mmCIF file of C-alpha atoms in Angstrom:
data_model
loop_
_atom_site.group_PDB
_atom_site.id
_atom_site.type_symbol
_atom_site.label_atom_id
_atom_site.label_comp_id
_atom_site.label_asym_id
_atom_site.label_seq_id
_atom_site.Cartn_x
_atom_site.Cartn_y
_atom_site.Cartn_z
ATOM 1 C CA PHE A 74 -43.831 -1.961 -40.066
ATOM 2 C CA CYS A 75 -40.319 -2.073 -38.732
ATOM 3 C CA VAL A 76 -38.866 -0.540 -35.592
ATOM 4 C CA CYS A 77 -35.311 0.740 -35.847
ATOM 5 C CA VAL A 78 -33.344 0.885 -32.604
ATOM 6 C CA PHE A 79 -30.273 3.087 -32.460
ATOM 7 C CA VAL A 80 -27.785 2.449 -29.673
ATOM 8 C CA VAL A 81 -25.862 5.607 -29.020
ATOM 9 C CA SER A 82 -22.608 5.229 -27.121
ATOM 10 C CA ARG A 83 -20.920 8.367 -25.874
ATOM 11 C CA SER A 84 -17.667 9.103 -27.592
ATOM 12 C CA TYR A 85 -14.539 10.000 -25.633
ATOM 13 C CA ALA A 86 -14.799 13.537 -27.005
ATOM 14 C CA ASP A 87 -17.904 14.052 -24.834
ATOM 15 C CA PHE A 88 -15.893 13.741 -21.617
ATOM 16 C CA THR A 89 -13.974 16.430 -19.776
ATOM 17 C CA PRO A 90 -10.287 15.557 -20.379
ATOM 18 C CA GLN A 91 -8.971 17.360 -17.299
ATOM 19 C CA ALA A 92 -10.321 19.030 -14.150
ATOM 20 C CA THR A 93 -9.023 20.810 -11.055
ATOM 21 C CA PHE A 94 -10.374 19.809 -7.661
ATOM 22 C CA ASP A 95 -10.227 21.465 -4.262
ATOM 23 C CA ILE A 96 -8.543 19.156 -1.772
ATOM 24 C CA LYS A 97 -8.263 19.294 1.997
ATOM 25 C CA LYS A 98 -5.438 21.561 3.152
ATOM 26 C CA CYS A 99 -2.666 19.706 4.973
ATOM 27 C CA GLU A 100 -1.670 20.646 8.512
ATOM 28 C CA VAL A 101 2.049 21.430 8.630
ATOM 29 C CA HIS A 102 4.852 21.303 11.179
ATOM 30 C CA ARG A 103 8.104 23.309 10.805
ATOM 31 C CA LEU A 104 7.156 24.335 7.267
ATOM 32 C CA GLU A 105 6.206 27.784 6.018
ATOM 33 C CA GLU A 106 3.743 26.291 3.586
ATOM 34 C CA GLY A 107 2.499 22.859 2.637
ATOM 35 C CA PRO A 108 1.139 21.254 -0.535
ATOM 36 C CA ALA A 109 -1.349 23.271 -2.619
ATOM 37 C CA GLY A 110 -5.065 23.079 -1.804
ATOM 38 C CA LYS A 111 -5.927 22.181 -5.405
ATOM 39 C CA ALA A 112 -5.096 19.145 -7.534
ATOM 40 C CA GLU A 113 -5.312 18.599 -11.274
ATOM 41 C CA LEU A 114 -6.583 15.279 -12.571
ATOM 42 C CA THR A 115 -6.710 14.039 -16.153
ATOM 43 C CA ARG A 116 -9.325 11.558 -17.261
ATOM 44 C CA GLU A 117 -6.633 8.912 -17.934
ATOM 45 C CA GLN A 118 -5.109 9.365 -14.477
ATOM 46 C CA GLY A 119 -8.512 9.148 -12.810
ATOM 47 C CA LEU A 120 -9.412 5.902 -14.571
ATOM 48 C CA GLN A 121 -5.979 4.457 -13.775
ATOM 49 C CA TYR A 122 -6.221 5.355 -10.065
ATOM 50 C CA TYR A 123 -9.731 3.888 -9.958
ATOM 51 C CA ARG A 124 -8.613 0.653 -11.613
ATOM 52 C CA THR A 125 -5.616 0.225 -9.286
ATOM 53 C CA MET A 126 -7.561 0.948 -6.084
ATOM 54 C CA GLN A 127 -10.450 -1.280 -7.123
ATOM 55 C CA THR A 128 -8.026 -4.110 -8.029
ATOM 56 C CA ILE A 129 -6.431 -3.916 -4.565
ATOM 57 C CA ARG A 130 -9.903 -3.910 -2.965
ATOM 58 C CA ARG A 131 -11.085 -6.958 -4.937
ATOM 59 C CA MET A 132 -7.803 -8.803 -4.364
ATOM 60 C CA GLU A 133 -8.040 -8.274 -0.602
ATOM 61 C CA LEU A 134 -11.680 -9.376 -0.475
ATOM 62 C CA ARG A 135 -10.738 -12.524 -2.416
ATOM 63 C CA ALA A 136 -7.888 -13.152 0.047
ATOM 64 C CA ASP A 137 -10.456 -12.869 2.850
ATOM 65 C CA GLN A 138 -12.556 -15.602 1.218
ATOM 66 C CA LEU A 139 -9.538 -17.867 0.612
ATOM 67 C CA TYR A 140 -8.517 -17.433 4.255
ATOM 68 C CA LYS A 141 -11.983 -18.376 5.486
ATOM 69 C CA GLN A 142 -11.831 -21.460 3.248
ATOM 70 C CA LYS A 143 -8.526 -22.337 5.012
ATOM 71 C CA ILE A 144 -6.638 -22.139 1.696
ATOM 72 C CA ILE A 145 -4.562 -19.203 2.975
ATOM 73 C CA ARG A 146 -3.117 -19.959 6.429
ATOM 74 C CA GLY A 147 -1.087 -18.079 9.031
ATOM 75 C CA PHE A 148 -0.637 -14.312 9.140
ATOM 76 C CA CYS A 149 -2.742 -12.220 6.769
ATOM 77 C CA HIS A 150 -3.200 -8.447 7.160
ATOM 78 C CA LEU A 151 -5.573 -6.890 4.635
ATOM 79 C CA TYR A 152 -5.361 -3.389 3.143
ATOM 80 C CA ASP A 153 -8.967 -2.646 2.130
ATOM 81 C CA GLY A 154 -9.938 0.909 3.080
ATOM 82 C CA GLN A 155 -6.395 2.233 2.793
ATOM 83 C CA GLU A 156 -6.036 1.995 -1.015
ATOM 84 C CA ALA A 157 -5.708 5.774 -1.540
ATOM 85 C CA CYS A 158 -2.445 5.722 0.436
ATOM 86 C CA ALA A 159 -0.628 3.203 -1.786
ATOM 87 C CA VAL A 160 -2.014 4.552 -5.061
ATOM 88 C CA GLY A 161 -1.464 8.206 -4.120
ATOM 89 C CA ILE A 162 2.138 7.601 -3.040
ATOM 90 C CA GLU A 163 2.997 5.519 -6.092
ATOM 91 C CA SER A 164 1.570 8.124 -8.486
ATOM 92 C CA ALA A 165 3.872 10.790 -7.004
ATOM 93 C CA ILE A 166 7.213 8.933 -7.057
ATOM 94 C CA ASN A 167 9.218 7.175 -9.773
ATOM 95 C CA PRO A 168 9.483 3.386 -10.223
ATOM 96 C CA SER A 169 13.230 3.818 -9.555
ATOM 97 C CA ASP A 170 12.521 5.348 -6.115
ATOM 98 C CA HIS A 171 12.472 2.959 -3.176
ATOM 99 C CA LEU A 172 9.714 1.810 -0.851
ATOM 100 C CA ILE A 173 9.664 -0.289 2.315
ATOM 101 C CA THR A 174 6.656 -1.043 4.513
ATOM 102 C CA ALA A 175 5.410 -3.146 7.413
ATOM 103 C CA TYR A 176 3.397 -6.364 7.117
ATOM 104 C CA ARG A 177 0.169 -4.894 5.633
ATOM 105 C CA SER A 178 1.947 -5.047 2.322
ATOM 106 C CA HIS A 179 -0.284 -6.574 -0.387
ATOM 107 C CA GLY A 180 -1.369 -3.185 -1.797
ATOM 108 C CA TYR A 181 2.189 -1.896 -2.139
ATOM 109 C CA THR A 182 3.354 -5.173 -3.685
ATOM 110 C CA TYR A 183 0.732 -4.615 -6.391
ATOM 111 C CA THR A 184 1.523 -0.919 -6.973
ATOM 112 C CA ARG A 185 5.240 -1.772 -7.229
ATOM 113 C CA GLY A 186 4.465 -3.961 -10.229
ATOM 114 C CA VAL A 187 3.696 -7.496 -8.990
ATOM 115 C CA SER A 188 0.625 -9.168 -10.558
ATOM 116 C CA VAL A 189 -2.485 -10.193 -8.593
ATOM 117 C CA LYS A 190 -1.726 -13.779 -9.668
ATOM 118 C CA GLU A 191 1.722 -13.764 -8.040
ATOM 119 C CA ILE A 192 0.409 -12.097 -4.871
ATOM 120 C CA LEU A 193 -2.470 -14.535 -4.326
ATOM 121 C CA ALA A 194 -0.206 -17.500 -5.164
ATOM 122 C CA GLU A 195 2.252 -16.244 -2.546
ATOM 123 C CA LEU A 196 -0.572 -16.063 -0.001
ATOM 124 C CA THR A 197 -1.488 -19.679 -0.737
ATOM 125 C CA GLY A 198 2.179 -20.747 -0.559
ATOM 126 C CA ARG A 199 2.519 -21.895 -4.173
ATOM 127 C CA LYS A 200 5.506 -22.133 -6.505
ATOM 128 C CA GLY A 201 4.237 -19.336 -8.756
ATOM 129 C CA GLY A 202 4.068 -16.845 -5.888
ATOM 130 C CA VAL A 203 6.200 -13.692 -5.963
ATOM 131 C CA ALA A 204 8.566 -15.148 -3.338
ATOM 132 C CA LYS A 205 8.210 -18.686 -4.764
ATOM 133 C CA GLY A 206 5.656 -19.580 -2.081
ATOM 134 C CA LYS A 207 8.162 -19.250 0.754
ATOM 135 C CA GLY A 208 7.401 -15.722 1.979
ATOM 136 C CA GLY A 209 3.674 -15.545 2.493
ATOM 137 C CA SER A 210 1.617 -12.479 3.317
ATOM 138 C CA MET A 211 4.307 -10.475 5.104
ATOM 139 C CA HIS A 212 7.324 -11.178 2.888
ATOM 140 C CA MET A 213 6.781 -10.092 -0.693
ATOM 141 C CA TYR A 214 9.385 -8.175 -2.687
ATOM 142 C CA ALA A 215 9.864 -6.501 -6.063
ATOM 143 C CA PRO A 216 12.512 -4.301 -7.703
ATOM 144 C CA HIS A 217 13.001 -1.236 -5.436
ATOM 145 C CA PHE A 218 10.462 -2.711 -2.977
ATOM 146 C CA TYR A 219 11.965 -4.144 0.192
ATOM 147 C CA GLY A 220 8.898 -5.829 1.608
ATOM 148 C CA GLY A 221 6.814 -6.694 3.763
ATOM 149 C CA ASN A 222 8.539 -6.795 7.190
ATOM 150 C CA GLY A 223 7.082 -8.929 9.972
ATOM 151 C CA ILE A 224 8.611 -7.210 13.011
ATOM 152 C CA VAL A 225 6.801 -4.065 14.153
ATOM 153 C CA GLY A 226 8.901 -0.992 13.332
ATOM 154 C CA ALA A 227 11.886 -2.973 12.000
ATOM 155 C CA GLN A 228 11.516 -1.524 8.483
ATOM 156 C CA ILE A 229 12.065 2.079 9.670
ATOM 157 C CA PRO A 230 15.865 1.948 10.241
ATOM 158 C CA LEU A 231 16.153 -0.173 7.079
ATOM 159 C CA GLY A 232 14.363 2.585 5.144
ATOM 160 C CA ALA A 233 16.765 5.169 6.554
ATOM 161 C CA GLY A 234 19.610 2.898 5.394
ATOM 162 C CA ILE A 235 18.164 2.723 1.869
ATOM 163 C CA ALA A 236 17.953 6.547 1.877
ATOM 164 C CA LEU A 237 21.615 6.644 2.972
ATOM 165 C CA ALA A 238 22.468 4.452 -0.039
ATOM 166 C CA CYS A 239 20.570 6.886 -2.326
ATOM 167 C CA GLN A 240 22.543 9.803 -0.895
ATOM 168 C CA TYR A 241 25.851 7.899 -1.106
ATOM 169 C CA GLN A 242 25.256 6.981 -4.752
ATOM 170 C CA GLY A 243 24.043 10.499 -5.571
ATOM 171 C CA ASN A 244 21.253 9.185 -7.780
ATOM 172 C CA ASN A 245 18.574 11.740 -6.764
ATOM 173 C CA GLN A 246 16.300 8.921 -5.588
ATOM 174 C CA VAL A 247 14.226 8.899 -2.396
ATOM 175 C CA CYS A 248 13.101 6.150 -0.034
ATOM 176 C CA VAL A 249 9.494 6.023 1.180
ATOM 177 C CA THR A 250 9.551 4.404 4.634
ATOM 178 C CA LEU A 251 6.108 3.407 5.879
ATOM 179 C CA TYR A 252 4.964 2.437 9.365
ATOM 180 C CA GLY A 253 1.673 2.349 11.254
ATOM 181 C CA ASP A 254 0.418 4.239 14.275
ATOM 182 C CA GLY A 255 1.133 1.064 16.271
ATOM 183 C CA ALA A 256 4.888 1.386 15.549
ATOM 184 C CA ALA A 257 4.963 5.156 16.131
ATOM 185 C CA ASN A 258 6.098 4.912 19.769
ATOM 186 C CA GLN A 259 9.059 2.629 19.113
ATOM 187 C CA GLY A 260 12.563 3.691 20.088
ATOM 188 C CA GLN A 261 14.050 2.654 16.751
ATOM 189 C CA LEU A 262 11.776 5.187 14.984
ATOM 190 C CA PHE A 263 13.297 8.090 16.929
ATOM 191 C CA GLU A 264 16.843 6.774 16.484
ATOM 192 C CA SER A 265 16.197 6.665 12.721
ATOM 193 C CA PHE A 266 14.700 10.181 12.787
ATOM 194 C CA ASN A 267 17.817 11.478 14.545
ATOM 195 C CA MET A 268 20.297 9.938 12.100
ATOM 196 C CA ALA A 269 18.207 10.892 9.052
ATOM 197 C CA ALA A 270 18.052 14.514 10.237
ATOM 198 C CA LEU A 271 21.760 14.675 11.080
ATOM 199 C CA TRP A 272 22.767 13.306 7.693
ATOM 200 C CA LYS A 273 19.947 15.006 5.732
ATOM 201 C CA LEU A 274 18.858 11.691 4.233
ATOM 202 C CA PRO A 275 16.317 11.707 1.342
ATOM 203 C CA CYS A 276 13.785 9.730 3.369
ATOM 204 C CA ILE A 277 10.009 10.262 3.464
ATOM 205 C CA PHE A 278 8.824 8.744 6.749
ATOM 206 C CA ILE A 279 5.114 7.989 6.376
ATOM 207 C CA CYS A 280 2.842 7.031 9.268
ATOM 208 C CA GLU A 281 -0.279 5.307 7.944
ATOM 209 C CA ASN A 282 -2.551 6.173 10.867
ATOM 210 C CA ASN A 283 -5.538 3.841 10.545
ATOM 211 C CA ARG A 284 -6.632 4.744 14.111
ATOM 212 C CA TYR A 285 -5.966 1.350 15.694
ATOM 213 C CA GLY A 286 -2.718 -0.465 16.505
ATOM 214 C CA MET A 287 -4.059 -4.016 16.614
ATOM 215 C CA GLY A 288 -7.052 -3.516 18.946
ATOM 216 C CA THR A 289 -5.811 -0.361 20.679
ATOM 217 C CA SER A 290 -7.089 3.037 19.572
ATOM 218 C CA VAL A 291 -4.491 5.767 19.003
ATOM 219 C CA GLU A 292 -5.847 7.768 21.954
ATOM 220 C CA ARG A 293 -5.138 4.861 24.327
ATOM 221 C CA ALA A 294 -1.680 4.172 22.864
ATOM 222 C CA SER A 295 -0.098 7.592 22.260
ATOM 223 C CA ALA A 296 0.232 10.556 24.629
ATOM 224 C CA SER A 297 0.392 12.669 21.452
ATOM 225 C CA THR A 298 -1.554 11.561 18.383
ATOM 226 C CA ASP A 299 -0.076 14.354 16.231
ATOM 227 C CA TYR A 300 2.148 11.850 14.444
ATOM 228 C CA TYR A 301 3.235 14.386 11.817
ATOM 229 C CA MET A 302 4.807 16.496 14.604
ATOM 230 C CA ARG A 303 6.548 13.580 16.290
ATOM 231 C CA GLY A 304 9.688 14.072 14.202
ATOM 232 C CA ASP A 305 10.216 17.152 16.434
ATOM 233 C CA PHE A 306 13.150 18.690 14.490
ATOM 234 C CA ILE A 307 11.954 17.139 11.187
ATOM 235 C CA PRO A 308 9.262 18.966 9.158
ATOM 236 C CA GLY A 309 5.908 17.201 8.954
ATOM 237 C CA ILE A 310 2.554 17.231 7.150
ATOM 238 C CA ARG A 311 -0.789 15.680 8.084
ATOM 239 C CA VAL A 312 -2.763 14.452 5.079
ATOM 240 C CA ASP A 313 -6.255 13.142 4.343
ATOM 241 C CA GLY A 314 -5.282 9.538 3.593
ATOM 242 C CA MET A 315 -8.724 8.668 2.200
ATOM 243 C CA ASP A 316 -8.310 11.017 -0.786
ATOM 244 C CA VAL A 317 -5.948 9.748 -3.477
ATOM 245 C CA LEU A 318 -5.371 13.311 -4.783
ATOM 246 C CA CYS A 319 -4.449 14.633 -1.328
ATOM 247 C CA VAL A 320 -1.963 11.803 -0.875
ATOM 248 C CA ARG A 321 -0.499 12.318 -4.359
ATOM 249 C CA GLU A 322 0.022 16.082 -3.918
ATOM 250 C CA ALA A 323 1.506 15.676 -0.420
ATOM 251 C CA THR A 324 3.891 12.941 -1.594
ATOM 252 C CA LYS A 325 5.034 15.088 -4.551
ATOM 253 C CA PHE A 326 5.699 17.928 -2.104
ATOM 254 C CA ALA A 327 7.620 15.576 0.237
ATOM 255 C CA ALA A 328 9.653 14.056 -2.620
ATOM 256 C CA ASP A 329 10.606 17.510 -3.915
ATOM 257 C CA HIS A 330 11.688 18.461 -0.361
ATOM 258 C CA CYS A 331 13.969 15.403 -0.168
ATOM 259 C CA ARG A 332 15.382 15.759 -3.680
ATOM 260 C CA ALA A 333 16.234 19.404 -2.957
ATOM 261 C CA GLY A 334 18.669 18.181 -0.281
ATOM 262 C CA LYS A 335 16.607 19.497 2.636
ATOM 263 C CA GLY A 336 16.713 16.174 4.484
ATOM 264 C CA PRO A 337 13.880 13.930 5.696
ATOM 265 C CA ILE A 338 10.193 14.762 6.112
ATOM 266 C CA VAL A 339 7.412 13.067 8.090
ATOM 267 C CA MET A 340 3.942 12.494 6.627
ATOM 268 C CA GLU A 341 0.907 11.302 8.546
ATOM 269 C CA LEU A 342 -1.841 9.778 6.402
ATOM 270 C CA GLN A 343 -5.152 9.692 8.265
ATOM 271 C CA THR A 344 -6.754 6.532 6.938
ATOM 272 C CA TYR A 345 -8.904 3.576 8.039
ATOM 273 C CA ARG A 346 -8.898 -0.197 7.646
ATOM 274 C CA TYR A 347 -12.213 -1.971 7.117
ATOM 275 C CA HIS A 348 -10.973 -5.396 8.202
ATOM 276 C CA GLY A 349 -9.620 -6.246 11.631
ATOM 277 C CA HIS A 350 -5.887 -5.991 12.349
ATOM 278 C CA SER A 351 -5.344 -9.427 10.831
ATOM 279 C CA MET A 352 -7.641 -12.227 9.730
ATOM 280 C CA SER A 353 -7.699 -13.582 13.296
ATOM 281 C CA ASP A 354 -9.237 -10.289 14.505
ATOM 282 C CA PRO A 355 -12.965 -9.824 13.747
ATOM 283 C CA GLY A 356 -12.350 -6.072 14.203
ATOM 284 C CA VAL A 357 -15.559 -5.274 16.065
ATOM 285 C CA SER A 358 -14.648 -5.873 19.721
ATOM 286 C CA TYR A 359 -12.881 -2.503 20.105
ATOM 287 C CA ARG A 360 -14.935 -0.437 17.619
ATOM 288 C CA THR A 361 -18.559 -0.535 16.532
ATOM 289 C CA ARG A 362 -19.940 -1.814 13.246
ATOM 290 C CA GLU A 363 -21.612 1.605 12.922
ATOM 291 C CA GLU A 364 -18.202 3.325 13.006
ATOM 292 C CA ILE A 365 -16.907 1.145 10.164
ATOM 293 C CA GLN A 366 -20.128 1.682 8.199
ATOM 294 C CA GLU A 367 -19.928 5.450 8.646
ATOM 295 C CA VAL A 368 -16.376 5.589 7.249
ATOM 296 C CA ARG A 369 -17.429 3.375 4.323
ATOM 297 C CA SER A 370 -20.407 5.579 3.479
ATOM 298 C CA LYS A 371 -18.735 8.986 3.943
ATOM 299 C CA SER A 372 -15.018 8.583 3.224
ATOM 300 C CA ASP A 373 -14.453 5.539 1.009
ATOM 301 C CA PRO A 374 -11.450 6.356 -1.218
ATOM 302 C CA ILE A 375 -12.799 4.526 -4.280
ATOM 303 C CA SER A 376 -16.311 6.027 -4.053
ATOM 304 C CA LEU A 377 -14.837 9.501 -3.506
ATOM 305 C CA LEU A 378 -12.788 9.347 -6.724
ATOM 306 C CA LYS A 379 -15.636 7.820 -8.718
ATOM 307 C CA GLU A 380 -18.129 10.493 -7.591
ATOM 308 C CA ARG A 381 -15.645 13.278 -8.392
ATOM 309 C CA MET A 382 -15.173 11.967 -11.915
ATOM 310 C CA LEU A 383 -18.884 11.402 -12.548
ATOM 311 C CA SER A 384 -19.887 14.842 -11.252
ATOM 312 C CA SER A 385 -17.235 16.484 -13.463
ATOM 313 C CA ASN A 386 -18.298 14.508 -16.537
ATOM 314 C CA MET A 387 -14.863 12.835 -16.741
ATOM 315 C CA ALA A 388 -16.275 9.313 -17.158
ATOM 316 C CA SER A 389 -19.580 7.444 -17.354
ATOM 317 C CA ALA A 390 -21.083 4.986 -14.882
ATOM 318 C CA GLU A 391 -20.947 2.352 -17.658
ATOM 319 C CA GLU A 392 -17.180 2.751 -17.963
ATOM 320 C CA PHE A 393 -16.717 2.077 -14.261
ATOM 321 C CA LYS A 394 -18.941 -0.998 -14.570
ATOM 322 C CA VAL A 395 -16.804 -2.314 -17.439
ATOM 323 C CA ILE A 396 -13.616 -1.778 -15.377
ATOM 324 C CA ASP A 397 -15.224 -3.572 -12.388
ATOM 325 C CA VAL A 398 -16.121 -6.579 -14.570
ATOM 326 C CA GLU A 399 -12.544 -6.771 -15.957
ATOM 327 C CA ILE A 400 -11.079 -6.604 -12.441
ATOM 328 C CA ARG A 401 -13.415 -9.312 -11.121
ATOM 329 C CA LYS A 402 -12.336 -11.562 -13.997
ATOM 330 C CA GLU A 403 -8.624 -10.879 -13.384
ATOM 331 C CA VAL A 404 -8.906 -11.551 -9.639
ATOM 332 C CA GLU A 405 -10.962 -14.699 -10.202
ATOM 333 C CA GLU A 406 -8.410 -16.099 -12.682
ATOM 334 C CA ALA A 407 -5.628 -15.246 -10.206
ATOM 335 C CA ALA A 408 -7.492 -17.094 -7.439
ATOM 336 C CA GLN A 409 -7.878 -20.144 -9.711
ATOM 337 C CA PHE A 410 -4.130 -20.115 -10.335
ATOM 338 C CA ALA A 411 -3.390 -19.634 -6.617
ATOM 339 C CA THR A 412 -5.412 -22.718 -5.729
ATOM 340 C CA SER A 413 -4.210 -24.997 -8.558
ATOM 341 C CA ASP A 414 -0.497 -24.123 -8.808
ATOM 342 C CA PRO A 415 1.712 -26.743 -7.035
ATOM 343 C CA GLU A 416 3.438 -26.081 -3.727
ATOM 344 C CA PRO A 417 7.258 -25.806 -3.916
ATOM 345 C CA PRO A 418 9.036 -29.185 -3.505
ATOM 346 C CA LEU A 419 11.029 -29.941 -0.338
ATOM 347 C CA GLU A 420 14.389 -29.796 -2.150
ATOM 348 C CA GLU A 421 13.792 -26.087 -2.818
ATOM 349 C CA LEU A 422 13.323 -25.328 0.893
ATOM 350 C CA CYS A 423 16.794 -23.853 1.471
ATOM 351 C CA ASN A 424 17.433 -22.253 -1.915
ATOM 352 C CA HIS A 425 18.312 -18.574 -2.223
ATOM 353 C CA ILE A 426 19.852 -18.140 1.235
ATOM 354 C CA PHE A 427 22.701 -16.298 -0.488
ATOM 355 C CA TYR A 428 22.706 -14.318 -3.699
ATOM 356 C CA ASN A 429 25.083 -15.459 -6.447
ATOM 357 C CA GLU A 430 27.159 -17.896 -4.351
ATOM 358 C CA ALA A 431 28.282 -21.474 -4.972
ATOM 359 C CA PRO A 432 25.817 -24.112 -3.662
ATOM 360 C CA ILE A 433 26.193 -24.802 0.073
ATOM 361 C CA GLU A 434 25.096 -27.575 2.386
ATOM 362 C CA VAL A 435 22.577 -26.526 5.005
ATOM 363 C CA ARG A 436 22.240 -28.182 8.395
ATOM 364 C CA GLY A 437 18.782 -29.653 8.861
ATOM 365 C CA THR A 438 16.924 -30.360 12.081
ATOM 366 C CA ASN A 439 19.062 -33.468 12.626
ATOM 367 C CA PRO A 440 22.614 -34.563 11.632
ATOM 368 C CA TRP A 441 21.531 -36.914 8.860
ATOM 369 C CA SER A 442 19.172 -34.565 6.990
ATOM 370 C CA LYS A 443 21.263 -33.173 4.143
ATOM 371 C CA LEU A 444 19.867 -30.040 2.562
ATOM 372 C CA LYS A 445 21.329 -27.892 -0.181
ATOM 373 C CA SER A 446 21.015 -24.178 -0.930
ATOM 374 C CA VAL A 447 21.378 -22.994 -4.513
ATOM 375 C CA SER A 448 21.498 -19.226 -5.294
#
């Protein structure tokens, strides 16, 4: 006798194409009302957000391994845990809008359109890196993405300047200016707030509050930890930064506020980083392993989205597994490239000092070392 086995795969028609979810209400400052307490999500959007967040997570974990193997050297600040911030923001603005951040920048480099391959190759200092191997972890750029900035808080006035350019050109674009809770007490932040408010600049100031500035908890660093209210005369919203839908809705609200000519707005994203401040910080001397584990188990941004979609019949567990396998493959191939691509040659050391200029001679470390810079 014969046994016939039928493999039944669920067709796309079986899945819910769209659902509405309740999201955490934002706390507001100087606003009559904030973003809505509900968010719509299509199946396609959900799968896309999942793929992007999971890619950032895998990329950062691979960077961790490469660092421990001493293939990546120097500064390296990882973004795992905070993925909902980058993905939520990016899904609410246009590619032609502008974004500038601090040195925990790998996630934003990816969401602004740079491949995993170019990011990992930049981390390993290779020719195929996004900044030709000469920028490293903190200095990656893309169209409408102004880095990666190594000096704490230095990107904030630059972001206000980009917003001034948007206003001057009248192009209806906004600038998303990100900083951490560790930069939130800097003088240059308040100077930028003042000018942005005076000139009604289309600037969304976003504080990614991951609860620790290096090894110092927010309570030990700030007399007021209500970062969304610290703009004083600028409206503010406090957002659940572990929920990609919360971040998306709040960013849409903030972008609409700016585009309507109402001036700047401050957003505080309450988030968490799983790694230490940088790779030289084990991250457990000022917080407990149990604290990290609790956030992972209760508030992980990727798990939260996945569970929402599964419970609403928007996708199957098998689909997520397939996506995970594809991402692992992509990240592994990128890591192979990042370890085999050649380092840039010495004669390229001084190139690109100026944009679109005739070649110039550059003074080396001694009078007889002749270096050249080509645009």
